[in-house]
């Protein structure tokens, strides 16, 4: 742990050490040079930010989540020609980020999702035989799996039938989880937006959700669902009906989703998304205002990939 703590260098860009605000966003930039991977904790208006560099032996896997003053990262460390995967938890205490490695069972896979309370997380586990997938509800304090949800039966040995899930968001009351089910049948990729009820373990498809969903988010207030897909940005009422088109593909100016997940900030009623500009070949953080339906860039880069974490709550 001491080596990892020593390897985290907090730069003096913006506010070098400060507490997390209620509308902060966080994202990761994957650089193309050693020591260029960096985490950013930024005000939602882009006014100032912290920048945390990662050691060259430490990289990140898909799966980043921010909740309050806790930052969860699915990490991969390369030492002595071998890789080791683990969950790293950064906590902002008194304006400074402190790190600890979470003990966990073998088989962490996919994108862990930190609950708004900061005390529980949900992570995907895929069986060693790649024929079973489960979601593990994990208590951060005790380091134990509280409950495991078995999501699949036998998948089959063929890679063409590989199936996995992408964890997207937890509802404000922490009772439901939004996720995408990926499958491949007859060489055709399929996506299905689903909701997992954490009380009953029931997993249901979102009725009326458009095909080709790239990502989706719960409203922090109403549980309405914002969907980014092939048609653009759409809003689907939680009680179920046809989605309302907020921004079509033409208005998105060729931008496409590129990252882990987005986040919906309740205070400003704005959604933050990592979007890829194919023309300029850049991945940036964009903000969509639900009320005005305006789209603006809040974090830009000339090179590198942005993987988005989420809003602090």
CSV table of C-alpha atoms in Angstrom, one decimal:
chain,number,residue,atom,x,y,z
A,1,UNK,CA,0.0,0.0,0.0
A,2,UNK,CA,2.8,2.4,0.9
A,3,UNK,CA,4.2,2.2,-2.7
A,4,UNK,CA,0.8,3.0,-4.2
A,5,UNK,CA,0.3,5.9,-1.7
A,6,UNK,CA,3.7,7.3,-2.6
A,7,UNK,CA,3.0,7.0,-6.3
A,8,UNK,CA,-0.1,9.2,-6.2
A,9,UNK,CA,1.2,12.7,-6.9
A,10,UNK,CA,-1.4,15.6,-6.6
A,11,UNK,CA,-0.6,18.4,-9.0
A,12,UNK,CA,-1.0,22.1,-8.3
A,13,UNK,CA,-3.3,22.6,-11.2
A,14,UNK,CA,-6.5,24.4,-10.1
A,15,UNK,CA,-7.4,23.7,-6.5
A,16,UNK,CA,-4.7,21.2,-5.5
A,17,UNK,CA,-6.4,20.0,-2.4
A,18,UNK,CA,-10.0,20.6,-1.5
A,19,UNK,CA,-13.2,19.0,-0.4
A,20,UNK,CA,-15.6,17.4,-2.8
A,21,UNK,CA,-18.6,19.6,-3.8
A,22,UNK,CA,-22.1,18.3,-4.3
A,23,UNK,CA,-22.0,18.9,-8.0
A,24,UNK,CA,-18.4,17.7,-8.8
A,25,UNK,CA,-17.8,15.4,-11.6
A,26,UNK,CA,-14.8,13.0,-12.0
A,27,UNK,CA,-13.2,11.4,-15.0
A,28,UNK,CA,-10.1,9.6,-16.0
A,29,UNK,CA,-7.8,10.4,-18.9
A,30,UNK,CA,-5.9,7.5,-20.3
A,31,UNK,CA,-2.7,9.0,-21.7
A,32,UNK,CA,-0.5,7.7,-24.4
A,33,UNK,CA,2.8,8.1,-22.5
A,34,UNK,CA,4.1,6.8,-19.2
A,35,UNK,CA,2.9,8.7,-16.1
A,36,UNK,CA,0.3,10.4,-18.2
A,37,UNK,CA,-2.8,8.6,-16.8
A,38,UNK,CA,-4.6,11.1,-14.6
A,39,UNK,CA,-7.8,11.4,-12.5
A,40,UNK,CA,-9.7,14.7,-12.6
A,41,UNK,CA,-12.1,15.9,-9.9
A,42,UNK,CA,-13.8,19.0,-11.4
A,43,UNK,CA,-16.5,21.5,-10.6
A,44,UNK,CA,-19.5,20.9,-12.9
A,45,UNK,CA,-19.0,24.4,-14.4
A,46,UNK,CA,-15.4,23.6,-15.2
A,47,UNK,CA,-14.1,26.5,-12.9
A,48,UNK,CA,-11.5,24.5,-11.1
A,49,UNK,CA,-10.3,20.9,-10.6
A,50,UNK,CA,-7.9,18.5,-8.9
A,51,UNK,CA,-5.6,16.4,-11.0
A,52,UNK,CA,-4.2,13.2,-9.6
A,53,UNK,CA,-1.4,11.4,-11.5
A,54,UNK,CA,-1.2,7.6,-11.4
A,55,UNK,CA,2.1,5.6,-11.2
A,56,UNK,CA,3.2,4.0,-14.4
A,57,UNK,CA,2.7,0.5,-12.8
A,58,UNK,CA,-1.0,1.3,-12.2
A,59,UNK,CA,-3.6,1.3,-14.9
A,60,UNK,CA,-7.4,1.2,-14.7
A,61,UNK,CA,-9.9,-1.2,-16.1
A,62,UNK,CA,-13.4,-0.3,-17.2
A,63,UNK,CA,-15.2,0.6,-14.0
A,64,UNK,CA,-15.0,3.9,-12.2
A,65,UNK,CA,-17.5,5.4,-9.8
A,66,UNK,CA,-17.7,8.5,-7.6
A,67,UNK,CA,-20.0,9.0,-4.7
A,68,UNK,CA,-19.7,11.9,-2.2
A,69,UNK,CA,-16.1,11.9,-1.0
A,70,UNK,CA,-15.3,8.3,-2.1
A,71,UNK,CA,-13.8,7.3,-5.4
A,72,UNK,CA,-13.8,3.7,-6.5
A,73,UNK,CA,-11.5,2.4,-9.3
A,74,UNK,CA,-11.2,-1.0,-10.8
A,75,UNK,CA,-7.4,-1.1,-11.0
A,76,UNK,CA,-4.7,-3.2,-12.7
A,77,UNK,CA,-1.1,-3.2,-11.5
A,78,UNK,CA,1.8,-4.4,-13.5
A,79,UNK,CA,4.9,-5.5,-11.6
A,80,UNK,CA,7.5,-8.1,-12.3
A,81,UNK,CA,6.0,-9.0,-15.6
A,82,UNK,CA,2.7,-9.9,-14.1
A,83,UNK,CA,-0.7,-8.2,-13.7
A,84,UNK,CA,-2.7,-8.0,-10.5
A,85,UNK,CA,-6.3,-6.7,-10.5
A,86,UNK,CA,-7.9,-5.1,-7.4
A,87,UNK,CA,-10.4,-2.5,-6.3
A,88,UNK,CA,-8.9,0.8,-5.1
A,89,UNK,CA,-10.8,3.2,-2.9
A,90,UNK,CA,-9.8,6.9,-2.6
A,91,UNK,CA,-11.4,8.9,0.2
A,92,UNK,CA,-11.3,12.7,0.4
A,93,UNK,CA,-10.6,13.4,4.1
A,94,UNK,CA,-10.2,17.0,5.1
A,95,UNK,CA,-9.6,18.0,1.5
A,96,UNK,CA,-6.9,15.4,0.8
A,97,UNK,CA,-7.2,12.1,-1.0
A,98,UNK,CA,-6.2,9.0,0.9
A,99,UNK,CA,-6.0,5.5,-0.6
A,100,UNK,CA,-6.7,2.0,0.5
A,101,UNK,CA,-7.0,-1.2,-1.3
A,102,UNK,CA,-10.3,-3.1,-0.8
A,103,UNK,CA,-10.1,-6.9,0.0
A,104,UNK,CA,-12.3,-8.8,-2.3
A,105,UNK,CA,-13.0,-12.3,-3.6
A,106,UNK,CA,-11.4,-13.4,-6.8
A,107,UNK,CA,-13.3,-12.8,-10.0
A,108,UNK,CA,-13.9,-9.1,-10.1
A,109,UNK,CA,-15.0,-8.3,-13.6
A,110,UNK,CA,-16.6,-5.3,-15.3
A,111,UNK,CA,-17.7,-2.0,-13.9
A,112,UNK,CA,-18.1,-1.6,-10.1
A,113,UNK,CA,-20.8,0.8,-9.1
A,114,UNK,CA,-20.5,2.7,-5.8
A,115,UNK,CA,-23.8,3.6,-4.0
A,116,UNK,CA,-24.5,7.2,-3.1
A,117,UNK,CA,-24.1,6.3,0.6
A,118,UNK,CA,-20.5,5.3,-0.2
A,119,UNK,CA,-20.8,2.2,2.0
A,120,UNK,CA,-21.9,-0.4,-0.6
A,121,UNK,CA,-20.9,-1.2,-4.1
A,122,UNK,CA,-22.1,-3.6,-6.8
A,123,UNK,CA,-19.7,-5.5,-9.0
A,124,UNK,CA,-20.0,-8.0,-11.7
A,125,UNK,CA,-18.4,-11.4,-11.4
A,126,UNK,CA,-18.0,-13.8,-14.3
A,127,UNK,CA,-17.4,-17.5,-13.7
A,128,UNK,CA,-14.0,-19.0,-14.6
A,129,UNK,CA,-15.8,-21.2,-17.1
A,130,UNK,CA,-17.4,-18.0,-18.6
A,131,UNK,CA,-20.8,-19.7,-18.4
A,132,UNK,CA,-22.2,-17.8,-15.4
A,133,UNK,CA,-22.5,-14.1,-14.4
A,134,UNK,CA,-23.5,-12.7,-11.1
A,135,UNK,CA,-23.7,-9.2,-9.5
A,136,UNK,CA,-22.2,-9.1,-6.0
A,137,UNK,CA,-23.5,-6.6,-3.5
A,138,UNK,CA,-20.4,-5.7,-1.4
A,139,UNK,CA,-20.1,-3.9,1.9
A,140,UNK,CA,-17.2,-1.5,1.7
A,141,UNK,CA,-16.6,-1.4,5.5
A,142,UNK,CA,-16.6,-5.1,6.3
A,143,UNK,CA,-15.2,-6.3,3.0
A,144,UNK,CA,-17.9,-9.0,2.6
A,145,UNK,CA,-20.4,-9.9,-0.1
A,146,UNK,CA,-23.8,-9.2,1.4
A,147,UNK,CA,-25.8,-10.8,-1.5
A,148,UNK,CA,-25.1,-12.3,-4.9
A,149,UNK,CA,-27.6,-12.1,-7.8
A,150,UNK,CA,-27.2,-14.9,-10.3
A,151,UNK,CA,-28.0,-13.4,-13.7
A,152,UNK,CA,-27.4,-16.1,-16.2
A,153,UNK,CA,-27.8,-19.8,-16.8
A,154,UNK,CA,-25.4,-21.7,-19.0
A,155,UNK,CA,-24.3,-19.5,-21.8
A,156,UNK,CA,-22.4,-22.0,-24.0
A,157,UNK,CA,-18.8,-22.4,-25.0
A,158,UNK,CA,-18.9,-20.5,-28.2
A,159,UNK,CA,-17.5,-16.9,-28.1
A,160,UNK,CA,-20.2,-15.9,-30.5
A,161,UNK,CA,-22.7,-16.3,-27.7
A,162,UNK,CA,-20.7,-14.4,-25.1
A,163,UNK,CA,-23.0,-12.4,-22.8
A,164,UNK,CA,-22.1,-9.8,-20.2
A,165,UNK,CA,-23.6,-6.8,-18.4
A,166,UNK,CA,-22.7,-3.2,-18.0
A,167,UNK,CA,-23.7,-1.5,-14.7
A,168,UNK,CA,-24.9,2.0,-15.4
A,169,UNK,CA,-26.6,3.6,-12.4
A,170,UNK,CA,-28.2,3.1,-9.0
A,171,UNK,CA,-31.6,4.8,-8.2
A,172,UNK,CA,-31.6,7.5,-5.6
A,173,UNK,CA,-33.4,5.3,-3.1
A,174,UNK,CA,-30.8,2.5,-3.7
A,175,UNK,CA,-33.5,0.0,-4.6
A,176,UNK,CA,-32.9,-0.5,-8.3
A,177,UNK,CA,-30.0,-0.8,-10.7
A,178,UNK,CA,-29.9,0.2,-14.3
A,179,UNK,CA,-27.8,-2.0,-16.6
A,180,UNK,CA,-27.3,-3.1,-20.2
A,181,UNK,CA,-27.4,-6.8,-21.2
A,182,UNK,CA,-25.1,-7.6,-24.1
A,183,UNK,CA,-25.5,-10.8,-26.1
A,184,UNK,CA,-24.3,-12.0,-29.5
A,185,UNK,CA,-26.5,-14.5,-31.4
A,186,UNK,CA,-25.9,-15.6,-35.0
A,187,UNK,CA,-23.0,-13.2,-35.2
A,188,UNK,CA,-25.4,-10.3,-34.4
A,189,UNK,CA,-24.8,-8.1,-31.4
A,190,UNK,CA,-27.8,-7.3,-29.2
A,191,UNK,CA,-28.3,-4.8,-26.4
A,192,UNK,CA,-31.2,-4.9,-23.9
A,193,UNK,CA,-31.7,-2.1,-21.2
A,194,UNK,CA,-32.8,-3.7,-17.9
A,195,UNK,CA,-33.6,-2.9,-14.3
A,196,UNK,CA,-32.5,-5.1,-11.4
A,197,UNK,CA,-34.7,-4.9,-8.2
A,198,UNK,CA,-32.3,-5.3,-5.3
A,199,UNK,CA,-35.1,-6.4,-2.9
A,200,UNK,CA,-36.6,-9.1,-5.0
A,201,UNK,CA,-33.7,-9.9,-7.3
A,202,UNK,CA,-36.1,-9.6,-10.3
A,203,UNK,CA,-34.5,-8.5,-13.5
A,204,UNK,CA,-36.8,-6.9,-16.1
A,205,UNK,CA,-36.3,-5.3,-19.5
A,206,UNK,CA,-37.3,-1.6,-19.7
A,207,UNK,CA,-40.5,-1.7,-21.8
A,208,UNK,CA,-40.3,0.6,-24.8
A,209,UNK,CA,-36.6,1.3,-24.5
A,210,UNK,CA,-35.1,1.8,-28.0
A,211,UNK,CA,-32.6,-0.7,-29.3
A,212,UNK,CA,-29.0,0.2,-29.6
A,213,UNK,CA,-28.8,1.9,-26.2
A,214,UNK,CA,-25.2,3.1,-25.5
A,215,UNK,CA,-25.8,4.2,-21.9
A,216,UNK,CA,-28.7,5.3,-19.6
A,217,UNK,CA,-29.2,7.1,-16.3
A,218,UNK,CA,-31.9,7.4,-13.6
A,219,UNK,CA,-33.1,10.8,-12.8
A,220,UNK,CA,-31.9,11.5,-9.2
A,221,UNK,CA,-35.4,12.8,-8.3
A,222,UNK,CA,-38.1,11.0,-10.3
A,223,UNK,CA,-36.5,7.8,-11.5
A,224,UNK,CA,-37.2,8.8,-15.1
A,225,UNK,CA,-34.6,7.2,-17.4
A,226,UNK,CA,-32.4,9.2,-19.8
A,227,UNK,CA,-31.2,7.1,-22.7
A,228,UNK,CA,-28.5,7.8,-25.2
A,229,UNK,CA,-28.8,5.5,-28.2
A,230,UNK,CA,-28.9,5.4,-32.0
A,231,UNK,CA,-31.7,8.1,-32.2
A,232,UNK,CA,-30.0,10.5,-29.8
A,233,UNK,CA,-30.9,11.5,-26.3
A,234,UNK,CA,-34.3,10.4,-25.1
A,235,UNK,CA,-36.3,10.6,-21.8
A,236,UNK,CA,-38.4,7.7,-20.7
A,237,UNK,CA,-40.9,8.1,-17.8
A,238,UNK,CA,-40.3,5.6,-15.0
A,239,UNK,CA,-44.0,4.4,-15.1
A,240,UNK,CA,-43.5,3.4,-18.7
A,241,UNK,CA,-44.5,5.0,-22.0
A,242,UNK,CA,-42.9,5.9,-25.3
A,243,UNK,CA,-39.6,7.8,-24.9
A,244,UNK,CA,-39.5,11.6,-25.5
A,245,UNK,CA,-36.8,12.7,-27.9
A,246,UNK,CA,-34.7,15.5,-26.4
A,247,UNK,CA,-31.8,15.8,-28.8
A,248,UNK,CA,-31.7,13.9,-32.1
A,249,UNK,CA,-28.5,12.6,-33.8
A,250,UNK,CA,-28.3,15.6,-36.1
A,251,UNK,CA,-28.3,18.0,-33.2
A,252,UNK,CA,-25.5,16.0,-31.5
A,253,UNK,CA,-23.2,17.0,-34.4
A,254,UNK,CA,-21.8,13.5,-34.9
A,255,UNK,CA,-20.8,13.0,-31.3
A,256,UNK,CA,-21.0,9.4,-30.0
A,257,UNK,CA,-20.8,7.9,-26.5
A,258,UNK,CA,-17.3,6.9,-25.5
A,259,UNK,CA,-16.6,5.9,-21.9
A,260,UNK,CA,-17.8,4.0,-18.9
A,261,UNK,CA,-21.0,5.8,-17.8
A,262,UNK,CA,-22.5,9.2,-17.5
A,263,UNK,CA,-24.1,11.0,-14.5
A,264,UNK,CA,-27.1,13.2,-13.8
A,265,UNK,CA,-26.5,16.2,-11.5
A,266,UNK,CA,-29.6,17.0,-9.5
A,267,UNK,CA,-28.7,20.5,-8.5
A,268,UNK,CA,-28.4,21.8,-12.0
A,269,UNK,CA,-30.6,19.1,-13.7
A,270,UNK,CA,-27.7,18.5,-16.1
A,271,UNK,CA,-26.3,15.3,-17.5
A,272,UNK,CA,-22.6,14.8,-18.1
A,273,UNK,CA,-21.4,12.4,-20.8
A,274,UNK,CA,-18.1,11.3,-22.4
A,275,UNK,CA,-18.6,11.8,-26.1
A,276,UNK,CA,-16.3,11.1,-29.0
A,277,UNK,CA,-15.9,13.6,-31.9
A,278,UNK,CA,-15.1,11.4,-34.9
A,279,UNK,CA,-14.1,14.4,-37.1
A,280,UNK,CA,-11.5,15.8,-34.7
A,281,UNK,CA,-10.8,12.4,-33.1
A,282,UNK,CA,-11.1,13.7,-29.5
A,283,UNK,CA,-13.0,12.3,-26.5
A,284,UNK,CA,-14.3,15.0,-24.2
A,285,UNK,CA,-16.8,15.5,-21.4
A,286,UNK,CA,-20.0,17.2,-22.5
A,287,UNK,CA,-22.9,18.6,-20.5
A,288,UNK,CA,-26.5,18.4,-21.5
A,289,UNK,CA,-29.0,20.8,-19.8
A,290,UNK,CA,-32.3,19.0,-19.4
A,291,UNK,CA,-34.3,22.2,-19.1
A,292,UNK,CA,-32.8,24.2,-22.0
A,293,UNK,CA,-31.8,21.1,-24.0
A,294,UNK,CA,-28.4,22.8,-24.6
A,295,UNK,CA,-25.2,20.7,-25.2
A,296,UNK,CA,-21.8,22.2,-24.3
A,297,UNK,CA,-18.3,20.8,-23.8
A,298,UNK,CA,-16.9,21.2,-20.3
A,299,UNK,CA,-13.6,19.3,-20.5
A,300,UNK,CA,-11.5,19.0,-23.6
A,301,UNK,CA,-8.3,17.2,-24.5
A,302,UNK,CA,-6.1,17.1,-27.6
A,303,UNK,CA,-5.2,13.4,-27.1
A,304,UNK,CA,-6.1,10.5,-24.9
A,305,UNK,CA,-9.3,8.8,-23.9
A,306,UNK,CA,-11.7,10.1,-21.2
A,307,UNK,CA,-13.5,7.5,-19.1
A,308,UNK,CA,-16.2,9.1,-17.1
A,309,UNK,CA,-16.9,8.3,-13.5
A,310,UNK,CA,-19.9,10.3,-12.2
A,311,UNK,CA,-21.2,13.2,-10.1
A,312,UNK,CA,-20.6,13.4,-6.4
A,313,UNK,CA,-23.8,13.4,-4.3
